[in-house]
Amino acid sequence: MRTAYRCRAYPDATQQAMLNRTFGCVRVVWNTILATRQERYATKCQGTSYGQASVALTAMKKDPQRAWLNEVSSVPLQQALRHQPQAFAAFFANRARYPRFKSRQGRQAAAYTRSAFTLHDGQLRLAKTPGLLAFVWSWPGIDVAGLDPTTVVVAKEPDGRWYVTFAVDASAPAPAPGTGQAAGVDLGITSFAVTSNGQRIANPRHLERRARNLARYQRRLARCQKGSANRAKARAKVARAHRKVRDARRDFLHKTTTRLVRGHDLIAIEDLNVAGMVRNHRLARAISDCGWGEFRRQLQYKCQRAGRQLVVIDRWYPSTKKCSACEFLLAELSLSTRTWRCPSCRLLHDRDLNAAKNILAAGLAAARGFPGDACGADVRHLEIPPVQSAVKQEPQLARAGIPVPQDGE
């Protein structure tokens, strides 16, 4: 199992100058090879292999106008050539956007493999970088002296902070003890999540709480002259404001997912089309502020490490319009209707809680070893090899019924 440890780094002035020079060389190599790759495909309809990119890098180093490429370690430059095909593979697999040209205003990073760094007794030394790189280890339970990383990534964020990441090939942890509990999770905006046992997780709305300060910093940035030192300072303040929002959101998601994974053997969630939902301009900011995609990603890898089971219900499963008691299926249900009474069994439902119960029922029916009576065909298994979905299902009658909000009930 591959894991990574990210720490704050504190390079001195000389090291910062060398690392900034390395970032610039990596950026030039990435942009040049990406432009060559695009031109080759446009003119000859041919791709560019790693060998061809490596030959191009050798020619760039021999060019007298780019002799400064030889002043930095060659390992980060070679790693940039390896990362570019991976970026295109992720794009064609619909996991990432099309690879873009790197800018000096964004995040800067350089990757060092084992031949370009040494880590002895917790002291890190990088190739062609003078002195030891100081960093703060943030995991008391893990001895940094016994760490054997395969890759070290040094990065500088737009807000000016430095980080070093150690990628390690570690053994898989032992499965967590079973709890005998299962939960269905319905994600939303009013409440970030509602579980099938009635627990409501409030939406912290991190971006909304800091939007006023962020807007003030952005107005100051817009008034600065381009290329000036004041504009660079204003840009750093905007980046710091974004970093505070990002860190608060990530901390909230980590605590929420860890609590769910520790307390349940099975977790069922919906397969939300977040990319399509953010096209709604009225709800785009609120949906993006929730971080549903990151929530699912963290649940997925934490369940895998803890030996839990994560079941993803198909996005077309009518979890909201279906009665969790008698399985009556509504014809329509508006987004503004938060409570509705089942026309069949007359049971009053909370919209989110009813959806969480239906998600749990579908997840239990599809999971192995868990009893359930719901149809489990609209379920996506996160297993290898994937479980084939059922072909036939019992017909569900969609009878007409428009819910009427019951005020005061």
Coordinates of C-alpha atoms in Angstrom, one line a residue:
M1 CA 0.0 0.0 0.0
R2 CA 1.3 3.4 -1.0
T3 CA 0.9 6.3 1.5
A4 CA 2.3 9.8 1.9
Y5 CA 3.2 12.1 4.7
R6 CA 3.1 15.8 4.1
C7 CA 5.0 18.2 6.4
R8 CA 5.8 21.9 6.6
A9 CA 9.3 22.7 5.3
Y10 CA 11.5 25.7 6.2
P11 CA 14.3 26.1 3.6
D12 CA 16.8 28.9 4.2
A13 CA 17.4 31.7 1.7
T14 CA 20.0 29.8 -0.3
Q15 CA 17.9 26.7 -0.5
Q16 CA 14.9 28.7 -1.5
A17 CA 16.8 30.2 -4.4
M18 CA 18.0 26.8 -5.6
L19 CA 14.5 25.3 -5.3
N20 CA 12.9 28.2 -7.1
R21 CA 15.4 27.7 -9.9
T22 CA 14.5 24.0 -9.9
F23 CA 10.8 24.9 -10.1
G24 CA 11.5 27.1 -13.1
C25 CA 13.4 24.4 -14.9
V26 CA 10.6 21.9 -14.3
R27 CA 8.0 24.3 -15.5
V28 CA 10.0 25.0 -18.7
V29 CA 10.5 21.3 -19.5
W30 CA 6.8 20.5 -18.8
N31 CA 5.6 23.4 -21.1
T32 CA 8.0 22.7 -23.9
I33 CA 7.3 19.0 -24.0
L34 CA 3.5 19.6 -23.8
A35 CA 3.7 22.0 -26.7
T36 CA 5.8 19.6 -28.7
R37 CA 3.3 16.8 -27.9
Q38 CA 0.3 18.9 -29.0
E39 CA 2.1 20.0 -32.2
R40 CA 3.1 16.4 -33.1
Y41 CA -0.4 15.2 -32.7
A42 CA -1.9 18.1 -34.7
T43 CA 0.5 17.7 -37.6
K44 CA 1.2 13.9 -37.7
C45 CA -1.6 12.5 -35.6
Q46 CA 1.1 10.7 -33.5
G47 CA 1.7 10.5 -29.8
T48 CA 4.9 11.2 -28.0
S49 CA 6.6 8.5 -26.0
Y50 CA 8.7 8.9 -22.9
G51 CA 11.8 8.0 -25.0
Q52 CA 11.1 10.7 -27.5
A53 CA 10.5 13.2 -24.7
S54 CA 13.8 12.2 -23.1
V55 CA 15.6 12.8 -26.3
A56 CA 14.0 16.2 -26.6
L57 CA 15.1 17.0 -23.0
T58 CA 18.7 16.1 -23.9
A59 CA 18.6 18.4 -26.9
M60 CA 17.2 21.2 -24.7
K61 CA 20.2 20.8 -22.3
K62 CA 22.7 21.0 -25.1
D63 CA 21.1 24.3 -26.4
P64 CA 23.4 27.1 -25.3
Q65 CA 20.4 29.4 -24.7
R66 CA 19.1 26.8 -22.1
A67 CA 22.4 25.8 -20.5
W68 CA 20.9 26.8 -17.1
L69 CA 18.9 23.5 -17.2
N70 CA 22.2 21.8 -16.2
E71 CA 22.5 23.8 -13.0
V72 CA 19.7 21.8 -11.3
S73 CA 19.2 18.2 -10.6
S74 CA 18.2 16.2 -13.6
V75 CA 15.8 13.9 -11.6
P76 CA 13.0 16.4 -11.2
L77 CA 13.2 17.1 -14.9
Q78 CA 12.9 13.5 -15.8
Q79 CA 10.0 13.1 -13.3
A80 CA 8.2 15.9 -15.2
L81 CA 8.5 13.8 -18.4
R82 CA 7.1 10.8 -16.5
H83 CA 4.2 12.7 -15.0
Q84 CA 2.9 14.1 -18.3
P85 CA 1.9 10.7 -19.8
Q86 CA 0.2 9.9 -16.5
A87 CA -1.7 13.2 -16.7
F88 CA -3.0 12.3 -20.2
A89 CA -3.9 8.8 -19.0
A90 CA -6.0 10.3 -16.2
F91 CA -7.6 12.6 -18.7
F92 CA -8.6 9.9 -21.1
A93 CA -9.9 7.8 -18.2
N94 CA -12.2 10.8 -17.2
R95 CA -10.4 11.2 -13.9
A96 CA -8.9 14.6 -14.5
R97 CA -9.0 17.6 -16.8
Y98 CA -6.8 18.0 -19.9
P99 CA -3.2 18.7 -18.9
R100 CA -2.5 22.4 -18.9
F101 CA 0.6 24.6 -19.2
K102 CA 2.2 25.4 -15.8
S103 CA 2.3 29.0 -14.6
R104 CA 4.8 30.6 -12.3
Q105 CA 1.8 32.0 -10.3
G106 CA 0.4 28.6 -9.2
R107 CA 1.7 25.8 -7.1
Q108 CA 5.3 24.9 -7.8
A109 CA 6.6 21.4 -7.1
A110 CA 9.6 19.2 -7.9
A111 CA 9.8 15.4 -7.3
Y112 CA 13.0 13.6 -6.3
T113 CA 13.5 9.9 -6.5
R114 CA 15.9 7.9 -4.3
S115 CA 18.9 8.7 -6.5
A116 CA 18.4 12.4 -5.8
F117 CA 17.9 12.6 -2.0
T118 CA 19.0 11.0 1.2
L119 CA 17.1 10.7 4.5
H120 CA 19.2 9.5 7.4
D121 CA 18.1 9.9 11.1
G122 CA 15.4 12.2 10.1
Q123 CA 17.7 14.6 8.2
L124 CA 16.8 15.3 4.5
R125 CA 19.3 16.3 1.9
L126 CA 18.4 17.0 -1.7
A127 CA 20.6 16.8 -4.8
K128 CA 22.4 20.1 -5.7
T129 CA 20.7 21.8 -2.8
P130 CA 23.1 23.0 -0.1
G131 CA 22.6 21.9 3.5
L132 CA 19.9 20.0 5.2
L133 CA 16.3 20.8 4.4
A134 CA 14.5 21.6 7.7
F135 CA 11.0 20.3 8.1
V136 CA 8.6 19.6 11.0
W137 CA 7.4 16.0 11.5
S138 CA 3.7 15.9 12.4
W139 CA 3.2 12.2 13.2
P140 CA 4.3 11.4 16.7
G141 CA 3.4 7.7 16.4
I142 CA 5.7 7.2 13.4
D143 CA 9.5 7.4 13.6
V144 CA 10.8 9.5 10.8
A145 CA 14.3 7.9 11.3
G146 CA 13.0 4.6 10.2
L147 CA 11.2 6.0 7.2
D148 CA 12.2 4.6 3.7
P149 CA 10.5 6.9 1.2
T150 CA 10.6 6.2 -2.5
T151 CA 9.9 9.7 -3.6
V152 CA 10.2 13.2 -2.0
V153 CA 8.2 16.0 -3.4
V154 CA 9.1 19.6 -2.4
A155 CA 6.3 22.1 -3.1
K156 CA 5.7 25.8 -2.7
E157 CA 2.1 27.0 -2.4
P158 CA 0.9 30.3 -3.8
D159 CA 0.5 31.7 -0.3
G160 CA 4.3 31.3 0.3
R161 CA 4.3 28.2 2.4
W162 CA 6.7 25.3 1.7
Y163 CA 5.9 21.6 2.1
V164 CA 7.7 18.3 1.7
T165 CA 5.9 15.1 1.0
F166 CA 7.3 11.6 1.6
A167 CA 5.8 8.8 -0.5
V168 CA 6.3 5.4 1.2
D169 CA 5.4 1.9 0.3
A170 CA 3.9 0.6 3.5
S171 CA 2.2 -2.6 4.5
A172 CA -1.6 -2.7 4.7
P173 CA -2.9 -2.0 8.3
A174 CA -4.9 -4.7 10.1
P175 CA -8.7 -4.4 9.7
A176 CA -10.5 -2.5 12.3
P177 CA -12.7 -4.5 14.8
G178 CA -16.2 -5.0 13.6
T179 CA -19.1 -2.9 15.1
G180 CA -22.1 -4.7 13.6
Q181 CA -23.5 -1.3 12.5
A182 CA -24.5 -0.1 9.0
A183 CA -25.4 3.4 7.9
G184 CA -26.9 5.1 4.9
V185 CA -25.7 8.6 4.2
D186 CA -27.7 11.2 2.3
L187 CA -25.7 14.3 1.4
G188 CA -27.3 17.7 1.1
I189 CA -26.7 21.5 1.5
T190 CA -29.1 22.4 4.3
S191 CA -27.5 19.6 6.4
F192 CA -24.2 18.3 5.1
A193 CA -25.2 14.7 5.7
V194 CA -28.1 12.8 7.3
T195 CA -27.5 9.2 8.4
S196 CA -30.1 6.5 8.5
N197 CA -30.1 6.4 12.3
G198 CA -31.3 10.1 12.4
Q199 CA -28.0 11.8 13.0
R200 CA -27.7 15.2 11.2
I201 CA -24.3 16.6 10.4
A202 CA -24.5 20.4 10.1
N203 CA -23.0 22.1 7.0
P204 CA -20.2 24.3 8.3
R205 CA -20.3 26.5 5.1
H206 CA -16.6 27.4 5.3
L207 CA -16.5 29.5 2.1
E208 CA -19.7 31.5 3.0
R209 CA -18.2 32.3 6.4
R210 CA -15.1 33.8 4.9
A211 CA -16.5 35.2 1.7
R212 CA -16.6 38.8 3.0
N213 CA -12.8 38.8 3.8
L214 CA -12.0 37.0 0.6
A215 CA -14.0 39.5 -1.5
R216 CA -12.1 42.4 0.2
Y217 CA -8.7 40.8 -0.6
Q218 CA -9.8 40.2 -4.2
R219 CA -10.9 43.8 -4.6
R220 CA -7.5 45.0 -3.3
L221 CA -5.8 42.6 -5.8
A222 CA -7.8 44.0 -8.7
R223 CA -6.7 47.6 -7.9
C224 CA -3.0 46.7 -8.0
Q225 CA -0.9 47.3 -11.0
K226 CA 0.1 44.1 -12.8
G227 CA 3.7 43.1 -12.2
S228 CA 4.1 45.3 -9.1
A229 CA 5.4 44.2 -5.7
N230 CA 2.1 45.2 -4.1
R231 CA 0.2 43.0 -6.5
A232 CA 2.4 40.0 -5.4
K233 CA 1.6 40.8 -1.8
A234 CA -2.1 41.1 -2.5
R235 CA -2.1 37.8 -4.4
A236 CA -0.4 36.1 -1.5
K237 CA -3.2 37.4 0.8
V238 CA -5.9 36.0 -1.5
A239 CA -4.1 32.7 -1.6
R240 CA -3.8 32.6 2.2
A241 CA -7.6 33.3 2.5
H242 CA -8.3 30.4 0.1
R243 CA -5.9 28.2 2.1
K244 CA -7.7 28.8 5.3
V245 CA -11.0 27.8 3.7
R246 CA -9.4 24.7 2.1
D247 CA -7.8 23.6 5.3
A248 CA -11.0 24.0 7.4
R249 CA -13.0 22.1 4.8
R250 CA -10.4 19.3 4.7
D251 CA -10.3 19.0 8.4
F252 CA -14.1 18.8 8.7
L253 CA -14.2 16.1 6.0
H254 CA -11.5 14.0 7.6
K255 CA -13.1 14.1 11.0
T256 CA -16.6 13.3 9.6
T257 CA -15.4 10.4 7.4
T258 CA -13.1 8.9 10.2
R259 CA -16.1 8.9 12.6
L260 CA -18.3 7.2 10.0
V261 CA -15.7 4.5 9.2
R262 CA -14.9 3.8 12.8
G263 CA -18.5 3.4 13.8
H264 CA -19.9 1.3 10.9
D265 CA -19.0 -1.9 9.1
L266 CA -21.0 -0.9 6.0
I267 CA -21.6 2.6 4.6
A268 CA -24.0 3.2 1.7
I269 CA -23.9 6.5 -0.2
E270 CA -25.3 7.9 -3.5
D271 CA -23.4 8.3 -6.7
L272 CA -23.9 12.0 -7.1
N273 CA -23.2 13.7 -10.4
V274 CA -21.3 16.6 -8.8
A275 CA -19.9 17.9 -12.1
G276 CA -23.4 18.1 -13.5
M277 CA -24.9 19.6 -10.3
V278 CA -22.5 22.5 -10.2
R279 CA -23.8 23.7 -13.6
N280 CA -26.8 25.1 -11.6
H281 CA -25.5 28.6 -11.1
R282 CA -27.7 29.2 -8.1
L283 CA -26.3 26.3 -6.2
A284 CA -22.9 25.9 -7.7
R285 CA -21.0 27.8 -4.9
A286 CA -22.9 26.0 -2.1
I287 CA -22.3 22.6 -3.7
S288 CA -18.7 23.2 -4.3
D289 CA -18.3 24.5 -0.7
C290 CA -19.6 21.1 0.6
G291 CA -16.8 19.0 -1.0
W292 CA -18.9 16.0 -1.8
G293 CA -16.3 14.6 -4.2
E294 CA -13.6 14.8 -1.6
F295 CA -16.0 13.3 1.0
R296 CA -16.5 10.2 -1.2
R297 CA -12.8 9.9 -2.0
Q298 CA -11.9 9.9 1.7
L299 CA -14.6 7.4 2.5
Q300 CA -13.4 5.1 -0.2
Y301 CA -9.7 4.9 0.8
K302 CA -10.5 4.8 4.6
C303 CA -13.0 2.0 4.2
Q304 CA -10.4 0.1 2.2
R305 CA -7.8 0.5 4.9
A306 CA -10.1 -0.3 7.8
G307 CA -11.6 -3.3 6.1
R308 CA -15.1 -1.7 5.8
Q309 CA -17.5 -2.0 3.0
L310 CA -18.6 1.0 1.0
V311 CA -21.6 0.6 -1.3
V312 CA -22.4 3.3 -3.9
I313 CA -26.0 3.4 -4.9
D314 CA -26.8 4.3 -8.5
R315 CA -27.6 8.0 -9.1
W316 CA -31.0 7.1 -10.7
Y317 CA -32.2 5.2 -7.6
P318 CA -35.3 7.0 -6.3
S319 CA -34.2 7.3 -2.7
T320 CA -36.0 10.6 -2.0
K321 CA -39.4 9.8 -3.7
K322 CA -39.7 6.3 -2.3
C323 CA -41.4 5.5 1.1
S324 CA -39.0 3.7 3.3
A325 CA -41.9 1.9 5.1
C326 CA -44.1 0.6 2.3
E327 CA -42.0 1.4 -0.8
F328 CA -44.7 3.6 -2.3
L329 CA -43.1 5.6 -5.2
L330 CA -44.1 9.2 -5.7
A331 CA -44.5 10.6 -9.2
E332 CA -43.0 14.0 -8.3
L333 CA -41.3 15.7 -5.4
S334 CA -40.1 19.2 -5.6
L335 CA -36.8 20.3 -4.0
S336 CA -38.6 22.8 -1.7
T337 CA -40.6 20.0 -0.1
R338 CA -38.8 19.0 3.0
T339 CA -41.5 16.8 4.6
W340 CA -44.2 14.7 2.9
R341 CA -46.8 12.2 4.0
C342 CA -47.0 8.9 2.2
P343 CA -50.4 8.5 0.4
S344 CA -50.3 4.8 1.0
C345 CA -49.3 4.2 4.6
R346 CA -49.9 7.9 5.8
L347 CA -46.5 8.0 7.4
L348 CA -44.9 11.5 7.7
H349 CA -41.4 11.5 6.2
D350 CA -38.5 13.9 6.6
R351 CA -37.1 14.2 3.1
D352 CA -33.4 13.6 4.0
L353 CA -33.9 11.0 6.7
N354 CA -36.2 9.0 4.4
A355 CA -33.6 9.1 1.6
A356 CA -30.9 7.9 4.0
K357 CA -33.1 4.9 5.1
N358 CA -33.7 3.9 1.4
I359 CA -30.0 4.2 0.6
L360 CA -29.2 1.9 3.6
A361 CA -31.8 -0.6 2.5
A362 CA -30.4 -0.7 -1.0
G363 CA -26.9 -1.0 0.3
L364 CA -27.8 -3.9 2.7
A365 CA -29.5 -5.8 -0.1
A366 CA -26.4 -5.5 -2.3
A367 CA -23.8 -6.1 0.3
R368 CA -22.6 -9.6 1.0
G369 CA -23.3 -11.0 4.4
F370 CA -25.9 -8.3 5.3
P371 CA -29.7 -9.2 5.2
G372 CA -32.0 -6.8 3.3
D373 CA -35.3 -6.7 1.5
A374 CA -34.7 -3.8 -0.9
C375 CA -33.8 -4.3 -4.5
G376 CA -30.0 -4.1 -4.9
A377 CA -29.7 -3.8 -8.7
D378 CA -29.1 0.0 -8.7
V379 CA -25.9 -0.4 -6.7
R380 CA -22.3 0.1 -7.7
H381 CA -19.8 -2.1 -5.9
L382 CA -16.4 -0.7 -5.1
E383 CA -14.8 -4.2 -5.4
I384 CA -12.3 -5.8 -7.7
P385 CA -13.5 -7.6 -9.8
P386 CA -16.7 -5.6 -9.8
V387 CA -19.9 -7.4 -9.0
Q388 CA -22.3 -7.6 -12.0
S389 CA -25.6 -5.8 -11.4
A390 CA -28.8 -7.7 -11.5
V391 CA -30.6 -7.8 -14.8
K392 CA -34.2 -8.4 -13.7
Q393 CA -36.0 -6.5 -10.9
E394 CA -39.4 -6.6 -9.4
P395 CA -41.6 -4.0 -11.1
Q396 CA -42.1 -0.9 -8.9
L397 CA -45.5 0.8 -9.5
A398 CA -45.2 4.5 -9.7
R399 CA -48.6 5.7 -8.6
A400 CA -49.6 9.4 -8.7
G401 CA -49.2 11.2 -5.5
I402 CA -48.1 14.8 -4.9
P403 CA -46.9 15.5 -1.4
V404 CA -48.4 18.3 0.6
P405 CA -46.1 20.0 3.2
Q406 CA -47.5 19.4 6.6
D407 CA -46.8 22.5 8.7
G408 CA -46.7 22.0 12.4
E409 CA -46.7 18.2 12.1

